[in-house]
Coordinates of C-alpha atoms in Angstrom, one line a residue:
Chain A
M19 CA 51.1 87.4 -55.0
K20 CA 48.3 89.8 -54.0
L21 CA 46.4 89.2 -57.3
F22 CA 46.7 85.6 -56.7
G23 CA 45.6 86.1 -53.1
T24 CA 42.5 87.9 -54.9
I25 CA 41.4 85.6 -57.3
F26 CA 41.6 82.8 -54.8
V27 CA 39.7 84.2 -52.4
S28 CA 37.2 85.1 -54.7
A29 CA 36.8 81.9 -56.0
V30 CA 36.4 80.4 -52.4
L31 CA 33.6 83.0 -51.9
I32 CA 32.0 82.2 -55.2
A33 CA 32.2 78.8 -54.1
A34 CA 30.8 78.7 -51.0
G35 CA 28.0 80.9 -52.2
T36 CA 27.0 77.5 -53.6
A37 CA 27.8 74.5 -51.7
A38 CA 28.2 74.4 -47.6
A39 CA 32.2 73.1 -46.5
T40 CA 32.2 69.4 -45.9
E41 CA 35.0 67.9 -44.4
I42 CA 37.5 65.8 -46.4
P43 CA 36.4 61.9 -46.7
A44 CA 38.7 59.7 -44.7
S45 CA 40.0 57.8 -48.1
E46 CA 40.9 61.2 -49.6
R47 CA 43.1 62.5 -46.5
R48 CA 46.9 63.4 -47.4
S49 CA 49.7 64.2 -45.0
G50 CA 51.0 67.4 -46.0
Y51 CA 54.3 65.6 -46.6
T52 CA 52.5 64.4 -49.9
F53 CA 52.1 68.0 -51.4
M54 CA 55.9 68.6 -50.6
A55 CA 58.4 68.9 -53.5
P56 CA 60.7 65.7 -53.5
D57 CA 63.6 67.8 -52.5
T58 CA 61.8 68.7 -49.3
Q59 CA 60.8 65.2 -48.8
A60 CA 64.2 63.9 -48.7
I61 CA 65.3 66.5 -45.9
Q62 CA 62.3 64.8 -44.0
D63 CA 63.1 60.9 -44.8
D64 CA 67.0 61.2 -43.7
D65 CA 67.5 61.4 -39.6
T66 CA 71.0 63.2 -40.5
A67 CA 69.4 65.5 -43.0
N68 CA 66.1 66.6 -40.8
P69 CA 67.2 69.5 -38.8
G70 CA 64.2 68.5 -36.7
M71 CA 66.5 66.0 -35.4
L72 CA 69.1 68.7 -33.6
W73 CA 65.6 69.5 -31.5
V74 CA 65.1 65.6 -30.8
L75 CA 69.1 65.2 -29.5
D76 CA 68.6 68.4 -27.4
G77 CA 65.1 67.1 -25.9
E78 CA 67.1 63.7 -25.3
S79 CA 69.6 65.6 -22.9
L80 CA 67.4 67.5 -21.2
W81 CA 64.9 64.4 -20.5
K82 CA 68.1 63.3 -18.6
K83 CA 68.8 66.9 -16.9
K84 CA 68.2 67.5 -13.3
A85 CA 65.8 70.7 -13.4
G86 CA 63.7 73.1 -10.0
A87 CA 63.7 73.0 -6.8
A88 CA 62.6 69.2 -6.6
N89 CA 66.5 68.4 -8.4
K90 CA 64.8 65.3 -10.3
T91 CA 64.9 65.1 -14.3
C92 CA 62.1 63.7 -16.4
A93 CA 63.6 60.2 -16.4
D94 CA 63.7 60.2 -12.5
C95 CA 59.4 59.6 -13.3
H96 CA 59.0 58.6 -16.7
S97 CA 62.3 56.7 -16.7
D98 CA 63.2 55.4 -20.3
A99 CA 61.5 57.8 -23.0
T100 CA 61.2 55.3 -25.8
V101 CA 58.8 53.1 -23.9
S102 CA 57.1 55.9 -21.7
M103 CA 56.3 58.2 -24.3
K104 CA 55.7 56.2 -26.9
G105 CA 52.5 56.9 -28.2
V106 CA 52.0 60.0 -26.1
A107 CA 52.1 62.6 -29.2
A108 CA 49.2 59.9 -31.1
R109 CA 46.8 60.6 -28.3
Y110 CA 47.6 64.4 -27.3
P111 CA 45.9 67.1 -26.2
A112 CA 44.7 65.5 -23.3
F113 CA 42.5 66.1 -20.5
D114 CA 43.5 67.6 -17.3
K115 CA 41.5 66.4 -14.8
T116 CA 43.3 69.6 -12.3
L117 CA 42.4 72.2 -14.6
G118 CA 39.5 70.6 -15.9
R119 CA 40.3 71.4 -19.4
P120 CA 42.6 69.9 -22.5
V121 CA 46.1 70.5 -22.6
N122 CA 48.6 69.9 -25.4
L123 CA 52.1 68.4 -25.4
E124 CA 54.1 71.6 -24.8
Q125 CA 51.7 72.6 -21.9
R126 CA 52.2 69.0 -20.3
V127 CA 55.9 69.2 -19.9
N128 CA 55.5 72.9 -18.3
L129 CA 52.8 71.1 -16.0
C130 CA 55.4 68.7 -15.4
R131 CA 57.9 71.0 -14.9
A132 CA 55.4 73.1 -12.2
R133 CA 54.3 70.3 -10.5
H134 CA 57.2 67.9 -10.3
Q135 CA 60.3 69.4 -11.0
E136 CA 58.8 73.0 -9.7
A137 CA 60.6 74.8 -11.8
S138 CA 60.0 77.6 -13.9
P139 CA 58.2 77.2 -17.3
F140 CA 59.9 77.2 -20.2
A141 CA 58.7 79.9 -22.6
H142 CA 56.5 79.2 -25.7
E143 CA 58.4 78.4 -28.7
S144 CA 61.3 78.5 -26.5
R145 CA 64.1 76.0 -27.8
D146 CA 63.9 73.8 -24.6
L147 CA 60.2 73.9 -24.6
L148 CA 60.0 72.4 -28.4
A149 CA 63.0 70.1 -27.9
L150 CA 61.3 68.3 -24.9
S151 CA 58.2 68.2 -27.0
A152 CA 59.8 67.3 -30.4
F153 CA 61.9 64.6 -28.4
V154 CA 58.5 63.0 -26.8
A155 CA 56.7 63.1 -30.2
E156 CA 59.3 61.4 -32.1
Q157 CA 58.6 58.6 -29.9
S158 CA 55.3 58.1 -31.5
R159 CA 56.9 58.2 -35.1
G160 CA 55.1 56.1 -37.1
M161 CA 52.2 55.1 -34.9
A162 CA 48.3 56.3 -36.0
I163 CA 47.3 59.5 -34.1
A164 CA 44.9 57.9 -32.0
P165 CA 42.7 60.6 -29.8
D166 CA 41.4 60.5 -26.8
K167 CA 37.9 59.2 -26.2
T168 CA 37.1 60.7 -22.9
A169 CA 34.1 62.0 -22.7
E170 CA 35.0 65.2 -21.2
L171 CA 36.9 66.3 -24.4
Q172 CA 34.0 66.0 -26.6
P173 CA 32.7 69.5 -25.9
F174 CA 36.3 70.8 -26.6
I175 CA 36.5 69.2 -29.4
A176 CA 33.2 70.6 -30.6
K177 CA 34.3 73.9 -29.8
G178 CA 37.7 73.5 -32.0
R179 CA 35.1 72.0 -35.1
E180 CA 32.8 75.2 -34.5
F181 CA 36.3 77.5 -35.0
F182 CA 37.4 75.6 -37.5
M183 CA 34.1 76.2 -39.4
K184 CA 33.6 79.8 -38.8
R185 CA 33.7 82.8 -41.0
Q186 CA 35.9 85.4 -39.3
G187 CA 38.5 88.1 -39.7
Q188 CA 38.9 90.9 -42.6
L189 CA 38.9 88.6 -45.2
N190 CA 35.9 86.5 -43.7
L191 CA 37.5 83.1 -44.0
G192 CA 36.9 79.9 -42.3
C193 CA 39.9 77.3 -41.7
T194 CA 37.3 75.0 -43.6
N195 CA 37.1 77.6 -46.8
C196 CA 40.4 76.9 -47.6
H197 CA 41.6 73.8 -46.0
D198 CA 38.2 71.1 -46.6
D199 CA 37.0 73.1 -50.1
N200 CA 40.1 74.2 -51.6
W201 CA 43.2 71.8 -50.4
D202 CA 43.9 70.8 -54.1
K203 CA 44.7 74.3 -55.3
H204 CA 47.2 76.9 -54.7
L205 CA 47.6 79.9 -52.6
A206 CA 50.2 81.7 -54.3
G207 CA 52.7 79.5 -55.1
S208 CA 52.5 77.3 -52.2
A209 CA 49.9 74.1 -51.7
V210 CA 46.9 74.9 -49.4
T211 CA 47.0 71.2 -47.7
Q212 CA 44.3 69.4 -46.0
A213 CA 44.9 71.0 -42.0
L214 CA 46.5 67.6 -40.6
P215 CA 49.0 67.6 -37.9
T216 CA 50.9 65.0 -38.3
G217 CA 54.3 65.4 -37.9
Y218 CA 54.3 68.3 -35.1
P219 CA 56.8 70.1 -34.0
I220 CA 57.5 70.4 -37.5
Y221 CA 60.9 72.2 -39.0
R222 CA 59.6 74.5 -41.0
L223 CA 61.8 76.1 -44.1
E224 CA 60.2 79.4 -43.8
W225 CA 61.1 79.6 -40.2
Q226 CA 64.4 78.5 -40.4
S227 CA 63.7 76.7 -37.2
M228 CA 61.3 74.3 -35.3
G229 CA 57.9 75.8 -34.6
S230 CA 54.7 74.2 -32.8
L231 CA 51.6 73.7 -33.9
Q232 CA 50.1 76.7 -32.6
R233 CA 53.2 78.9 -34.2
R234 CA 51.3 77.5 -37.4
L235 CA 47.7 78.1 -36.1
R236 CA 49.0 81.9 -35.2
N237 CA 49.9 82.4 -38.5
C238 CA 46.8 81.3 -40.7
I239 CA 44.8 83.4 -38.0
T240 CA 47.0 86.4 -39.1
G241 CA 47.1 85.2 -42.7
I242 CA 42.9 85.8 -42.6
R243 CA 43.7 88.8 -40.7
A244 CA 41.5 87.9 -37.8
Q245 CA 42.3 88.6 -34.0
N246 CA 44.9 86.4 -33.0
F247 CA 45.1 84.2 -30.0
D248 CA 48.1 84.5 -27.1
Y249 CA 50.1 81.2 -27.3
G250 CA 48.3 78.5 -24.8
A251 CA 45.0 80.1 -25.5
P252 CA 42.0 77.8 -24.7
E253 CA 40.8 78.3 -28.0
L254 CA 44.1 77.3 -30.0
V255 CA 44.0 74.3 -27.8
E256 CA 40.6 73.6 -28.9
L257 CA 41.3 73.9 -32.4
E258 CA 44.3 71.4 -32.0
L259 CA 42.3 69.0 -30.7
Y260 CA 39.5 69.1 -33.6
L261 CA 42.9 69.1 -35.9
M262 CA 44.0 65.5 -34.5
S263 CA 40.6 64.1 -34.4
R264 CA 40.3 65.0 -38.1
A265 CA 43.7 63.2 -38.5
A266 CA 43.1 60.4 -36.2
G267 CA 44.4 57.3 -38.2
M268 CA 47.2 59.0 -39.8
P269 CA 50.9 57.9 -38.8
I270 CA 53.0 60.7 -36.8
E271 CA 55.7 62.1 -38.8
A272 CA 57.6 64.3 -35.9
P273 CA 59.9 65.9 -36.7
A274 CA 58.7 66.8 -39.8
V275 CA 59.5 69.5 -42.2
R276 CA 57.8 71.4 -44.2
P277 CA 58.3 74.2 -46.6
Chain B
M21 CA 73.2 73.2 -26.8
A22 CA 75.0 73.2 -30.5
S23 CA 75.1 69.7 -31.5
A24 CA 75.8 68.2 -34.8
L25 CA 74.5 65.1 -36.9
I26 CA 77.4 63.2 -39.0
N27 CA 76.4 60.5 -41.3
V28 CA 79.5 58.5 -42.8
P29 CA 79.3 55.0 -43.9
K30 CA 80.8 52.4 -41.3
K31 CA 82.2 50.4 -43.7
A32 CA 83.7 51.2 -47.2
K33 CA 85.7 49.3 -50.0
R34 CA 89.1 50.7 -50.8
G35 CA 88.5 53.2 -53.4
D36 CA 84.8 53.5 -53.2
I37 CA 83.8 57.1 -53.5
I38 CA 81.7 58.0 -50.4
E39 CA 79.4 60.5 -49.6
I40 CA 79.6 62.4 -46.1
K41 CA 76.8 64.4 -44.6
T42 CA 77.0 67.0 -42.0
L43 CA 74.4 68.9 -40.1
M44 CA 75.4 71.6 -37.5
S45 CA 72.9 73.4 -35.4
H46 CA 73.3 77.0 -35.6
I47 CA 71.0 80.2 -35.9
M48 CA 72.7 81.7 -38.7
E49 CA 71.6 85.5 -38.1
T50 CA 72.8 87.3 -41.4
G51 CA 73.5 90.4 -39.6
Y52 CA 70.7 92.4 -42.0
R53 CA 67.9 92.1 -40.1
H54 CA 66.4 94.5 -37.5
T55 CA 64.6 94.2 -34.2
A56 CA 60.9 95.6 -34.2
A57 CA 62.7 98.7 -32.3
G58 CA 65.0 99.0 -35.6
Q59 CA 67.9 98.0 -34.2
V60 CA 70.4 96.0 -36.2
I61 CA 70.4 91.8 -35.2
P62 CA 74.1 91.4 -34.8
R63 CA 75.8 89.1 -37.4
D64 CA 76.0 85.6 -35.7
I65 CA 77.3 82.7 -38.8
I66 CA 79.8 79.9 -39.2
T67 CA 82.1 81.1 -41.5
S68 CA 84.2 78.2 -41.7
F69 CA 83.6 74.3 -42.0
T70 CA 86.6 71.9 -42.5
C71 CA 86.8 68.0 -42.7
R72 CA 90.0 66.1 -42.0
Y73 CA 90.6 62.9 -43.0
N74 CA 93.1 61.1 -40.9
G75 CA 94.5 64.2 -40.6
E76 CA 94.7 65.7 -44.1
E77 CA 92.4 68.3 -44.8
I78 CA 90.5 66.7 -47.7
F79 CA 87.2 69.3 -47.9
R80 CA 87.1 72.8 -46.3
A81 CA 83.9 75.7 -47.3
D82 CA 83.7 79.3 -46.4
L83 CA 79.9 80.4 -45.2
F84 CA 78.3 83.1 -45.6
P85 CA 75.0 85.1 -44.6
A86 CA 72.9 83.8 -47.6
I87 CA 73.6 80.1 -46.1
A88 CA 70.4 78.7 -44.3
A89 CA 70.2 78.2 -40.5
N90 CA 71.6 74.6 -39.4
P91 CA 74.0 74.1 -42.4
F92 CA 73.4 71.0 -44.2
I93 CA 77.1 70.2 -45.9
S94 CA 77.6 67.4 -47.6
F95 CA 80.7 66.1 -50.1
F96 CA 82.0 63.1 -51.3
T97 CA 85.6 61.6 -51.3
V98 CA 87.5 58.7 -52.1
A99 CA 87.9 56.2 -48.9
T100 CA 91.7 55.2 -49.3
E101 CA 92.0 53.8 -45.4
S102 CA 90.5 53.1 -42.2
G103 CA 90.3 55.9 -39.6
K104 CA 88.8 58.9 -38.8
F105 CA 87.2 62.2 -40.0
D106 CA 87.3 65.1 -38.0
F107 CA 85.3 67.9 -38.5
E108 CA 85.2 71.5 -37.3
W109 CA 83.3 74.5 -37.5
I110 CA 84.3 77.8 -36.9
G111 CA 81.9 81.1 -36.8
D112 CA 81.2 84.5 -35.1
N113 CA 81.4 85.0 -31.3
G114 CA 84.0 82.4 -30.5
F115 CA 82.1 79.5 -31.9
S116 CA 83.8 76.4 -32.3
E117 CA 82.5 72.8 -32.6
T118 CA 83.9 69.6 -33.9
A119 CA 82.7 66.1 -34.1
S120 CA 84.0 63.0 -35.6
A121 CA 83.3 59.5 -37.3
T122 CA 85.0 56.5 -38.0
I123 CA 85.3 54.7 -40.8
S124 CA 86.6 51.1 -41.4
V125 CA 87.8 50.4 -45.4
E126 CA 88.3 46.9 -46.5

């Protein structure tokens, strides 16, 4: 595996010397789903085989459960999630006026808990937080990703793009060097794919569990041996924003299954 | 918050071979892993799964640490009569979950 890695990295470095990174044209974009083996696709396609649906079910019961000092359920404010949460995951991360910066779906759940339920926030990557996010995201399944066009968000998307393009870490790689320039190749045995987050939170077979987009991003940052960010860091949210803008127009698959 | 997903056809013709699919929420901790501090994470797995068709046992499986989290078990049976499938998962630390599904056979 190490040998493959070295060959791949050198190939990237040579390629980068001759051609500058370019984003993937809209017509060539492919969901991570299309890179998977038919067996793995079958797990995602069948709602009674997709383990992500277990989190969705948990999220559905949490939606109706009272929490915090306010003793309110999510449904008390948002009523029927199948109506009120439709399309929400397709436009997140969104701009929060009070904080003056973008927040992702998980952060929104925790903000709602703090502001309206007066409850303590769920821990990052906890089962409850992933369950509620998965339940909300599932309401947008099949809808086209439609990033928020708010002008206030634009500088954050630009920062996310800058991060994506920037070389960093001991391997001196930018996200773009793999996901724009080499998405049709393999890194060791795995497809590189195009960095289009269409199905988060995902059930990842490698994790044996559900995980957020930030968990995936942190994996990649560790992979290039760069300084990592904490969950919820503004840099990760900006990167999420940029990635969702790359995937604009593609259908939401949440909860997706990935190898 | 354990939960199960069961897929049994609602209707079948008598004598049809039907597929039953079950998915149970469980971490399936192997007992072979260690924390960063070197302590063993205790085993926590489902050890047994059974399916009864109108009270009669038609399928049983023993589960071991090598089985993935959230075990997905699918098997076939012959639809003989209308009635109920009862599923039961038993595991470490007193884990015990049940689920059921009905079928109408014409």
